[in-house]
């Protein structure tokens, strides 16, 4: 085994830029056949970049003519979106350089910080937009949404918890399988439950449901008994009914669920968003009306089109072909995440990658589903595609984690 492989196995992925060698030597090391850049999961990286590039074009199309949002500058959102992408890419590179194993040690701190930030949203520091208090203003017209990054912190902390419990059981009873026991499951539910309740109080039903999907993915990857999985699904349904009956949801959220149950309830009121979204997607046909030519998009009939309903821009202007391309690329990302989870030799990396796959799968299905009218409107962005700094940072951190796990796995071969 090469020196590089030994270092990677024992101490996580080596720094992409380390020591004080001259630049040509560093570049040769990076591009070497067994170097880290050559061993990145290219399918995952290319699919993520393609989605991000396509999303940039769609965001520009959705915002360039909305003067009430841009202040008359058609490039306002485009430039901000590109800045968000650049920061996201830098965060992904940082995560790859640090390695997922080192982040495991920092998971408790990251989890605690994310919970504190989520709680701050409920204080006067939180900013309310469209009836929901989900953001913290950071100045310069920028806002930070803690509930997006709390998913990353929860996955890291939950994977560390499950792996630590399994490793402790393995030391006591070596050579046996150690699926999550009752204590592990209860601890996991408490760990995820705290931020989930805080997020629900903001109120943000979509992100709360996303955290539930993450729990199910984590437990499934960890080998939990099906009784736990079915029990949690049943508890989730019962909890949803209780939330409805106790009046935890705001009126606009109740109206959204009612509109989903009966799309013709009020097409000019509570059902307006979904009604216009379906018109836009249906108007695109097979190949679309042409980029920047969508009548619903240009006419600004679809609300929140650059964020929640970005898929309608693809459906209208790029047609079925464009929408299918986005779904295919997102499928590639989730497929690679599951392959990375399957190939990882340690439980921590497996559960971490599976949690990311579950998060992206649920968010993709919910976002596209609400544009098609088969899911209630919850305000979840489409990964890599929708406008939004916090969501862009979160998904690229997730890509960095997946690449770090992949590098660790390939170094052992």
CSV table of C-alpha atoms in Angstrom, one decimal:
chain,number,residue,atom,x,y,z
A,1,UNK,CA,0.0,0.0,0.0
A,2,UNK,CA,1.3,3.4,-0.9
A,3,UNK,CA,2.2,6.0,1.7
A,4,UNK,CA,-0.9,8.1,0.7
A,5,UNK,CA,-3.2,5.2,1.3
A,6,UNK,CA,-1.7,4.5,4.7
A,7,UNK,CA,-2.2,8.1,5.7
A,8,UNK,CA,-5.7,8.2,4.4
A,9,UNK,CA,-6.7,5.0,6.2
A,10,UNK,CA,-5.3,6.0,9.6
A,11,UNK,CA,-6.0,9.7,9.7
A,12,UNK,CA,-8.6,10.5,7.1
A,13,UNK,CA,-8.1,12.1,3.7
A,14,UNK,CA,-4.9,14.0,3.5
A,15,UNK,CA,-5.1,17.7,2.8
A,16,UNK,CA,-5.6,18.6,-0.8
A,17,UNK,CA,-3.0,21.4,-0.3
A,18,UNK,CA,-0.6,20.7,2.5
A,19,UNK,CA,3.0,21.2,3.6
A,20,UNK,CA,5.2,23.8,1.8
A,21,UNK,CA,6.1,22.1,-1.5
A,22,UNK,CA,6.3,24.2,-4.6
A,23,UNK,CA,3.2,24.7,-6.7
A,24,UNK,CA,4.1,22.3,-9.6
A,25,UNK,CA,4.7,19.5,-7.1
A,26,UNK,CA,1.4,20.1,-5.4
A,27,UNK,CA,-0.4,20.1,-8.7
A,28,UNK,CA,1.3,16.9,-9.7
A,29,UNK,CA,0.3,15.3,-6.4
A,30,UNK,CA,-3.3,16.4,-6.9
A,31,UNK,CA,-3.5,15.1,-10.5
A,32,UNK,CA,-1.6,11.9,-9.9
A,33,UNK,CA,-3.4,8.7,-10.8
A,34,UNK,CA,-3.9,7.9,-7.2
A,35,UNK,CA,-4.3,11.5,-6.1
A,36,UNK,CA,-7.4,12.8,-4.4
A,37,UNK,CA,-8.8,14.8,-7.4
A,38,UNK,CA,-8.6,11.7,-9.6
A,39,UNK,CA,-10.3,9.6,-7.0
A,40,UNK,CA,-13.3,11.8,-6.5
A,41,UNK,CA,-16.7,10.4,-7.4
A,42,UNK,CA,-16.9,12.0,-10.8
A,43,UNK,CA,-20.5,11.0,-11.5
A,44,UNK,CA,-21.6,12.6,-8.2
A,45,UNK,CA,-19.6,15.8,-8.9
A,46,UNK,CA,-20.6,16.2,-12.5
A,47,UNK,CA,-24.3,15.6,-11.7
A,48,UNK,CA,-24.2,18.1,-8.9
A,49,UNK,CA,-22.4,20.7,-11.0
A,50,UNK,CA,-24.9,20.2,-13.9
A,51,UNK,CA,-27.8,20.7,-11.6
A,52,UNK,CA,-26.3,23.8,-10.2
A,53,UNK,CA,-25.6,25.3,-13.6
A,54,UNK,CA,-29.1,24.5,-14.9
A,55,UNK,CA,-30.5,26.0,-11.7
A,56,UNK,CA,-28.6,29.2,-12.3
A,57,UNK,CA,-30.2,29.6,-15.7
A,58,UNK,CA,-33.6,28.9,-14.4
A,59,UNK,CA,-33.2,31.3,-11.5
A,60,UNK,CA,-32.2,34.0,-13.9
A,61,UNK,CA,-35.2,33.3,-16.1
A,62,UNK,CA,-37.6,33.4,-13.1
A,63,UNK,CA,-36.2,36.7,-11.7
A,64,UNK,CA,-34.9,38.9,-14.6
A,65,UNK,CA,-38.3,40.5,-15.2
A,66,UNK,CA,-39.6,40.8,-11.6
A,67,UNK,CA,-38.8,44.4,-11.0
A,68,UNK,CA,-40.6,44.4,-7.6
A,69,UNK,CA,-38.0,41.8,-6.4
A,70,UNK,CA,-34.9,43.0,-8.2
A,71,UNK,CA,-35.4,46.8,-8.0
A,72,UNK,CA,-35.0,47.0,-11.7
A,73,UNK,CA,-31.7,45.1,-11.9
A,74,UNK,CA,-32.3,41.9,-13.9
A,75,UNK,CA,-29.0,40.5,-12.7
A,76,UNK,CA,-29.7,41.0,-9.0
A,77,UNK,CA,-30.6,37.4,-8.1
A,78,UNK,CA,-28.2,35.9,-10.7
A,79,UNK,CA,-25.2,37.5,-9.1
A,80,UNK,CA,-26.3,36.6,-5.6
A,81,UNK,CA,-27.0,33.0,-6.8
A,82,UNK,CA,-23.5,32.7,-8.3
A,83,UNK,CA,-22.0,34.0,-5.0
A,84,UNK,CA,-24.0,31.4,-3.1
A,85,UNK,CA,-22.7,28.7,-5.4
A,86,UNK,CA,-19.1,29.8,-5.0
A,87,UNK,CA,-19.4,29.7,-1.2
A,88,UNK,CA,-21.1,26.3,-1.4
A,89,UNK,CA,-18.2,24.9,-3.6
A,90,UNK,CA,-15.6,26.3,-1.1
A,91,UNK,CA,-17.5,24.7,1.8
A,92,UNK,CA,-17.6,21.3,-0.1
A,93,UNK,CA,-13.8,21.6,-0.7
A,94,UNK,CA,-13.2,22.4,3.0
A,95,UNK,CA,-15.3,19.4,4.1
A,96,UNK,CA,-13.3,17.1,1.7
A,97,UNK,CA,-10.1,18.5,3.0
A,98,UNK,CA,-11.0,18.0,6.7
A,99,UNK,CA,-12.6,14.6,6.2
A,100,UNK,CA,-15.8,13.2,7.6
A,101,UNK,CA,-14.0,11.4,10.4
A,102,UNK,CA,-12.7,14.6,11.9
A,103,UNK,CA,-16.1,16.2,11.5
A,104,UNK,CA,-17.4,13.2,13.6
A,105,UNK,CA,-15.4,14.6,16.5
A,106,UNK,CA,-16.9,18.0,16.0
A,107,UNK,CA,-20.5,16.7,15.6
A,108,UNK,CA,-21.6,17.5,19.1
A,109,UNK,CA,-20.5,21.1,18.8
A,110,UNK,CA,-22.0,21.5,15.4
A,111,UNK,CA,-25.3,20.0,16.6
A,112,UNK,CA,-25.4,22.3,19.7
A,113,UNK,CA,-24.7,25.4,17.5
A,114,UNK,CA,-27.4,24.5,15.0
A,115,UNK,CA,-30.0,24.0,17.8
A,116,UNK,CA,-29.0,27.4,19.3
A,117,UNK,CA,-29.3,29.1,16.0
A,118,UNK,CA,-32.7,27.5,15.3
A,119,UNK,CA,-33.9,28.6,18.7
A,120,UNK,CA,-32.8,32.2,18.0
A,121,UNK,CA,-35.1,32.3,15.0
A,122,UNK,CA,-38.0,32.2,17.6
A,123,UNK,CA,-36.6,35.3,19.3
A,124,UNK,CA,-36.8,38.9,18.1
A,125,UNK,CA,-33.6,38.2,16.1
A,126,UNK,CA,-35.7,36.1,13.8
A,127,UNK,CA,-37.0,37.6,10.5
A,128,UNK,CA,-40.5,36.9,9.3
A,129,UNK,CA,-41.2,36.4,5.6
A,130,UNK,CA,-44.6,35.4,4.1
A,131,UNK,CA,-45.9,34.7,7.6
A,132,UNK,CA,-43.1,32.4,8.6
A,133,UNK,CA,-40.2,33.2,11.0
A,134,UNK,CA,-37.4,31.1,9.6
A,135,UNK,CA,-34.5,33.5,8.9
A,136,UNK,CA,-31.9,35.5,10.8
A,137,UNK,CA,-30.9,38.7,9.1
A,138,UNK,CA,-27.1,39.1,8.7
A,139,UNK,CA,-27.0,42.5,7.0
A,140,UNK,CA,-26.6,43.6,3.4
A,141,UNK,CA,-29.9,42.1,2.4
A,142,UNK,CA,-28.7,38.6,3.2
A,143,UNK,CA,-30.5,36.2,5.6
A,144,UNK,CA,-29.5,32.9,7.0
A,145,UNK,CA,-32.0,30.0,7.5
A,146,UNK,CA,-30.7,27.7,10.3
A,147,UNK,CA,-33.2,24.9,9.5
A,148,UNK,CA,-31.3,24.2,6.3
A,149,UNK,CA,-28.0,23.6,8.0
A,150,UNK,CA,-29.5,21.9,11.0
A,151,UNK,CA,-30.1,18.9,8.7
A,152,UNK,CA,-26.4,18.5,8.1
A,153,UNK,CA,-25.6,18.8,11.8
A,154,UNK,CA,-28.4,16.3,12.7
A,155,UNK,CA,-27.1,13.8,10.2
A,156,UNK,CA,-23.5,14.1,11.5
A,157,UNK,CA,-24.6,13.8,15.2
A,158,UNK,CA,-27.1,11.0,14.6
A,159,UNK,CA,-24.5,9.0,12.5
A,160,UNK,CA,-21.9,9.5,15.3
A,161,UNK,CA,-24.4,8.4,17.9
A,162,UNK,CA,-25.5,5.2,16.1
A,163,UNK,CA,-21.9,4.3,15.2
A,164,UNK,CA,-20.6,4.9,18.7
A,165,UNK,CA,-23.3,2.7,20.3
A,166,UNK,CA,-22.7,-0.1,17.7
A,167,UNK,CA,-18.9,0.1,18.3
A,168,UNK,CA,-19.4,-0.1,22.1
A,169,UNK,CA,-21.6,-3.2,21.7
A,170,UNK,CA,-19.1,-4.7,19.3
A,171,UNK,CA,-16.3,-4.4,21.9
A,172,UNK,CA,-18.5,-6.2,24.4
A,173,UNK,CA,-19.7,-8.9,22.0
A,174,UNK,CA,-17.2,-9.1,19.1
A,175,UNK,CA,-18.2,-10.9,16.0
A,176,UNK,CA,-21.9,-10.3,16.2
A,177,UNK,CA,-24.3,-8.0,14.4
A,178,UNK,CA,-25.4,-5.0,16.5
A,179,UNK,CA,-28.5,-3.3,15.1
A,180,UNK,CA,-29.8,-0.3,17.0
A,181,UNK,CA,-31.4,-1.3,20.3
A,182,UNK,CA,-34.2,0.4,22.1
A,183,UNK,CA,-31.9,2.8,24.0
A,184,UNK,CA,-30.2,3.8,20.7
A,185,UNK,CA,-33.4,4.5,19.0
A,186,UNK,CA,-34.8,6.5,21.9
A,187,UNK,CA,-31.5,8.5,22.0
A,188,UNK,CA,-31.7,9.1,18.3
A,189,UNK,CA,-35.3,10.3,18.5
A,190,UNK,CA,-34.4,12.7,21.3
A,191,UNK,CA,-31.5,14.0,19.3
A,192,UNK,CA,-33.6,14.7,16.2
A,193,UNK,CA,-36.7,15.6,18.1
A,194,UNK,CA,-35.4,18.7,19.8
A,195,UNK,CA,-34.5,20.6,16.5
A,196,UNK,CA,-37.6,19.2,14.8
A,197,UNK,CA,-39.8,20.8,17.4
A,198,UNK,CA,-38.0,24.1,17.2
A,199,UNK,CA,-38.3,24.0,13.4
A,200,UNK,CA,-42.0,23.2,13.6
A,201,UNK,CA,-42.6,26.2,15.9
A,202,UNK,CA,-41.1,28.6,13.3
A,203,UNK,CA,-43.4,27.2,11.7
A,204,UNK,CA,-41.8,25.0,9.0
A,205,UNK,CA,-43.7,21.8,8.3
A,206,UNK,CA,-41.6,20.9,5.3
A,207,UNK,CA,-38.2,20.9,7.1
A,208,UNK,CA,-39.8,19.0,10.0
A,209,UNK,CA,-41.0,16.3,7.7
A,210,UNK,CA,-37.5,16.3,6.2
A,211,UNK,CA,-35.9,15.5,9.6
A,212,UNK,CA,-38.4,12.6,10.0
A,213,UNK,CA,-37.3,11.2,6.6
A,214,UNK,CA,-33.6,11.5,7.7
A,215,UNK,CA,-34.4,9.5,10.9
A,216,UNK,CA,-36.0,6.7,8.9
A,217,UNK,CA,-33.1,6.6,6.4
A,218,UNK,CA,-30.5,6.5,9.3
A,219,UNK,CA,-32.3,3.6,11.1
A,220,UNK,CA,-32.8,1.6,7.9
A,221,UNK,CA,-29.1,2.0,7.0
A,222,UNK,CA,-28.1,1.0,10.5
A,223,UNK,CA,-30.1,-2.2,10.3
A,224,UNK,CA,-32.8,-1.4,12.7
A,225,UNK,CA,-35.6,-3.9,13.0
A,226,UNK,CA,-38.6,-3.3,10.8
A,227,UNK,CA,-40.8,-3.0,13.9
A,228,UNK,CA,-39.0,0.3,14.7
A,229,UNK,CA,-39.4,1.6,11.2
A,230,UNK,CA,-43.1,0.8,11.0
A,231,UNK,CA,-43.6,2.1,14.5
A,232,UNK,CA,-42.0,5.4,13.7
A,233,UNK,CA,-44.0,5.8,10.6
A,234,UNK,CA,-47.2,5.1,12.6
A,235,UNK,CA,-46.0,7.5,15.3
A,236,UNK,CA,-45.4,10.1,12.6
A,237,UNK,CA,-48.9,9.8,11.2
A,238,UNK,CA,-50.3,10.0,14.7
A,239,UNK,CA,-48.2,13.1,15.4
A,240,UNK,CA,-49.4,14.7,12.2
A,241,UNK,CA,-53.0,14.2,13.3
A,242,UNK,CA,-52.2,15.6,16.7
A,243,UNK,CA,-50.5,18.7,15.3
A,244,UNK,CA,-53.5,19.3,13.1
A,245,UNK,CA,-56.0,18.9,16.0
A,246,UNK,CA,-54.0,21.0,18.5
A,247,UNK,CA,-53.8,23.9,16.1
A,248,UNK,CA,-50.0,24.0,16.0
A,249,UNK,CA,-50.0,24.9,12.3
A,250,UNK,CA,-50.7,28.4,11.1
A,251,UNK,CA,-53.8,29.1,9.1
A,252,UNK,CA,-51.9,29.4,5.8
A,253,UNK,CA,-50.4,25.9,6.4
A,254,UNK,CA,-53.8,24.4,7.1
A,255,UNK,CA,-55.1,26.1,3.9
A,256,UNK,CA,-52.3,24.6,1.9
A,257,UNK,CA,-53.1,21.1,3.1
A,258,UNK,CA,-56.8,21.7,2.4
A,259,UNK,CA,-56.0,22.8,-1.1
A,260,UNK,CA,-53.9,19.7,-1.6
A,261,UNK,CA,-56.7,17.5,-0.5
A,262,UNK,CA,-59.1,19.3,-2.8
A,263,UNK,CA,-57.2,21.1,-5.7
A,264,UNK,CA,-60.4,22.8,-6.9
A,265,UNK,CA,-61.3,24.2,-3.4
A,266,UNK,CA,-60.1,27.7,-4.2
A,267,UNK,CA,-58.0,28.0,-7.3
A,268,UNK,CA,-57.9,31.8,-7.0
A,269,UNK,CA,-57.0,31.7,-3.3
A,270,UNK,CA,-55.4,29.0,-1.3
A,271,UNK,CA,-55.0,26.8,-4.3
A,272,UNK,CA,-53.6,29.5,-6.5
A,273,UNK,CA,-49.9,28.5,-6.3
A,274,UNK,CA,-50.5,24.9,-7.2
A,275,UNK,CA,-53.0,25.8,-9.9
A,276,UNK,CA,-50.6,28.1,-11.7
A,277,UNK,CA,-47.7,25.8,-11.3
A,278,UNK,CA,-49.6,23.0,-13.0
A,279,UNK,CA,-50.6,25.3,-15.8
A,280,UNK,CA,-47.0,26.3,-16.3
A,281,UNK,CA,-45.7,22.8,-16.4
A,282,UNK,CA,-48.5,21.6,-18.7
A,283,UNK,CA,-47.9,24.5,-21.1
A,284,UNK,CA,-44.3,23.3,-21.7
A,285,UNK,CA,-45.3,20.1,-23.6
A,286,UNK,CA,-42.4,17.9,-24.7
A,287,UNK,CA,-39.6,20.4,-25.4
A,288,UNK,CA,-40.9,23.6,-23.8
A,289,UNK,CA,-41.7,27.1,-25.0
A,290,UNK,CA,-38.1,28.1,-25.1
A,291,UNK,CA,-35.7,29.5,-22.6
A,292,UNK,CA,-36.9,32.9,-21.3
A,293,UNK,CA,-40.1,32.5,-23.4
A,294,UNK,CA,-42.4,30.9,-20.8
A,295,UNK,CA,-45.7,32.9,-20.7
A,296,UNK,CA,-46.4,32.0,-17.1
A,297,UNK,CA,-42.9,32.8,-16.1
A,298,UNK,CA,-42.7,36.1,-18.0
A,299,UNK,CA,-46.2,37.0,-16.9
A,300,UNK,CA,-45.1,36.3,-13.2
A,301,UNK,CA,-48.2,34.2,-12.6
A,302,UNK,CA,-46.4,31.6,-10.4
A,303,UNK,CA,-45.4,33.0,-6.9
A,304,UNK,CA,-42.0,32.2,-5.4
A,305,UNK,CA,-41.0,30.8,-8.7
A,306,UNK,CA,-37.2,31.2,-8.2
A,307,UNK,CA,-37.3,29.3,-4.9
A,308,UNK,CA,-40.2,26.9,-4.1
A,309,UNK,CA,-41.5,26.5,-7.6
A,310,UNK,CA,-38.3,26.6,-9.7
A,311,UNK,CA,-39.3,23.3,-11.3
A,312,UNK,CA,-42.2,25.1,-13.1
A,313,UNK,CA,-39.7,27.2,-15.0
A,314,UNK,CA,-38.0,24.0,-16.3
A,315,UNK,CA,-41.3,22.4,-17.1
A,316,UNK,CA,-42.6,25.5,-19.0
A,317,UNK,CA,-39.5,26.6,-20.8
A,318,UNK,CA,-37.7,23.3,-21.3
A,319,UNK,CA,-40.7,21.0,-21.3
A,320,UNK,CA,-40.8,17.4,-20.4
A,321,UNK,CA,-37.2,16.9,-21.6
A,322,UNK,CA,-35.9,19.6,-19.2
A,323,UNK,CA,-37.9,18.4,-16.2
A,324,UNK,CA,-36.9,14.8,-16.9
A,325,UNK,CA,-33.2,15.9,-17.1
A,326,UNK,CA,-33.4,17.5,-13.7
A,327,UNK,CA,-35.0,14.4,-12.2
A,328,UNK,CA,-32.4,12.2,-13.9
A,329,UNK,CA,-29.5,14.2,-12.5
A,330,UNK,CA,-31.0,14.3,-9.0
A,331,UNK,CA,-31.4,10.5,-9.4
A,332,UNK,CA,-27.7,10.2,-10.2
A,333,UNK,CA,-26.8,12.1,-7.1
A,334,UNK,CA,-29.0,9.9,-4.9
A,335,UNK,CA,-27.8,6.7,-6.6
A,336,UNK,CA,-24.2,7.7,-5.9
A,337,UNK,CA,-25.0,8.5,-2.3
A,338,UNK,CA,-26.5,5.1,-1.9
A,339,UNK,CA,-23.5,3.4,-3.6
A,340,UNK,CA,-21.1,5.3,-1.3
A,341,UNK,CA,-23.2,4.2,1.7
A,342,UNK,CA,-23.1,0.6,0.5
A,343,UNK,CA,-19.4,0.5,-0.2
A,344,UNK,CA,-18.2,2.2,2.9
A,345,UNK,CA,-16.6,-0.3,5.3
A,346,UNK,CA,-17.5,1.4,8.5
A,347,UNK,CA,-21.0,2.0,10.0
A,348,UNK,CA,-20.5,5.7,10.6
A,349,UNK,CA,-19.8,6.5,6.9
A,350,UNK,CA,-22.6,4.2,5.8
A,351,UNK,CA,-25.2,5.8,8.1
A,352,UNK,CA,-23.9,9.3,7.2
A,353,UNK,CA,-24.2,8.7,3.5
A,354,UNK,CA,-27.6,7.1,3.8
A,355,UNK,CA,-28.9,10.0,5.9
A,356,UNK,CA,-27.9,12.4,3.1
A,357,UNK,CA,-29.5,10.2,0.5
A,358,UNK,CA,-32.8,10.1,2.5
A,359,UNK,CA,-32.7,13.9,3.0
A,360,UNK,CA,-32.2,14.7,-0.7
A,361,UNK,CA,-34.7,12.0,-1.8
A,362,UNK,CA,-37.5,13.4,0.4
A,363,UNK,CA,-36.8,17.0,-0.5
A,364,UNK,CA,-36.7,16.3,-4.2
A,365,UNK,CA,-40.0,14.3,-4.1
A,366,UNK,CA,-41.7,17.0,-2.0
A,367,UNK,CA,-40.6,19.9,-4.1
A,368,UNK,CA,-41.4,18.4,-7.5
A,369,UNK,CA,-44.5,16.8,-6.1
A,370,UNK,CA,-46.0,20.1,-4.8
A,371,UNK,CA,-45.3,21.7,-8.3
A,372,UNK,CA,-47.3,18.8,-9.8
A,373,UNK,CA,-50.0,19.0,-7.2
A,374,UNK,CA,-49.4,15.5,-5.8
A,375,UNK,CA,-47.9,16.8,-2.5
A,376,UNK,CA,-48.9,19.7,-0.3
A,377,UNK,CA,-47.1,23.0,-0.6
A,378,UNK,CA,-44.5,23.2,2.2
A,379,UNK,CA,-41.8,25.6,0.9
A,380,UNK,CA,-38.9,23.1,0.5
A,381,UNK,CA,-36.4,24.2,-2.1
A,382,UNK,CA,-35.3,21.8,-5.0
A,383,UNK,CA,-31.7,20.7,-4.1
A,384,UNK,CA,-29.0,22.4,-6.2
A,385,UNK,CA,-31.6,24.2,-8.3
A,386,UNK,CA,-33.6,26.6,-6.2
A,387,UNK,CA,-32.4,30.0,-5.3
A,388,UNK,CA,-31.3,30.3,-1.6
A,389,UNK,CA,-27.9,30.6,0.1
A,390,UNK,CA,-28.6,28.4,3.1
A,391,UNK,CA,-30.0,25.5,1.0
A,392,UNK,CA,-27.1,25.8,-1.5
A,393,UNK,CA,-24.5,25.7,1.3
A,394,UNK,CA,-26.2,22.7,2.9
A,395,UNK,CA,-26.4,20.6,-0.3
A,396,UNK,CA,-22.8,21.3,-1.2
A,397,UNK,CA,-21.6,20.4,2.3
A,398,UNK,CA,-23.5,17.2,1.8
A,399,UNK,CA,-21.6,16.6,-1.5
A,400,UNK,CA,-18.4,17.3,0.3
A,401,UNK,CA,-19.3,14.7,3.0
A,402,UNK,CA,-20.1,12.1,0.4
A,403,UNK,CA,-16.8,12.7,-1.5
A,404,UNK,CA,-14.9,12.5,1.8
A,405,UNK,CA,-16.5,9.1,2.5
A,406,UNK,CA,-15.7,8.0,-1.0
A,407,UNK,CA,-12.1,9.0,-0.8
A,408,UNK,CA,-11.8,7.1,2.5
A,409,UNK,CA,-13.3,4.0,1.0
A,410,UNK,CA,-11.2,4.0,-2.2
A,411,UNK,CA,-8.0,4.6,-0.2
A,412,UNK,CA,-8.5,1.2,1.6
A,413,UNK,CA,-8.7,-0.7,-1.6
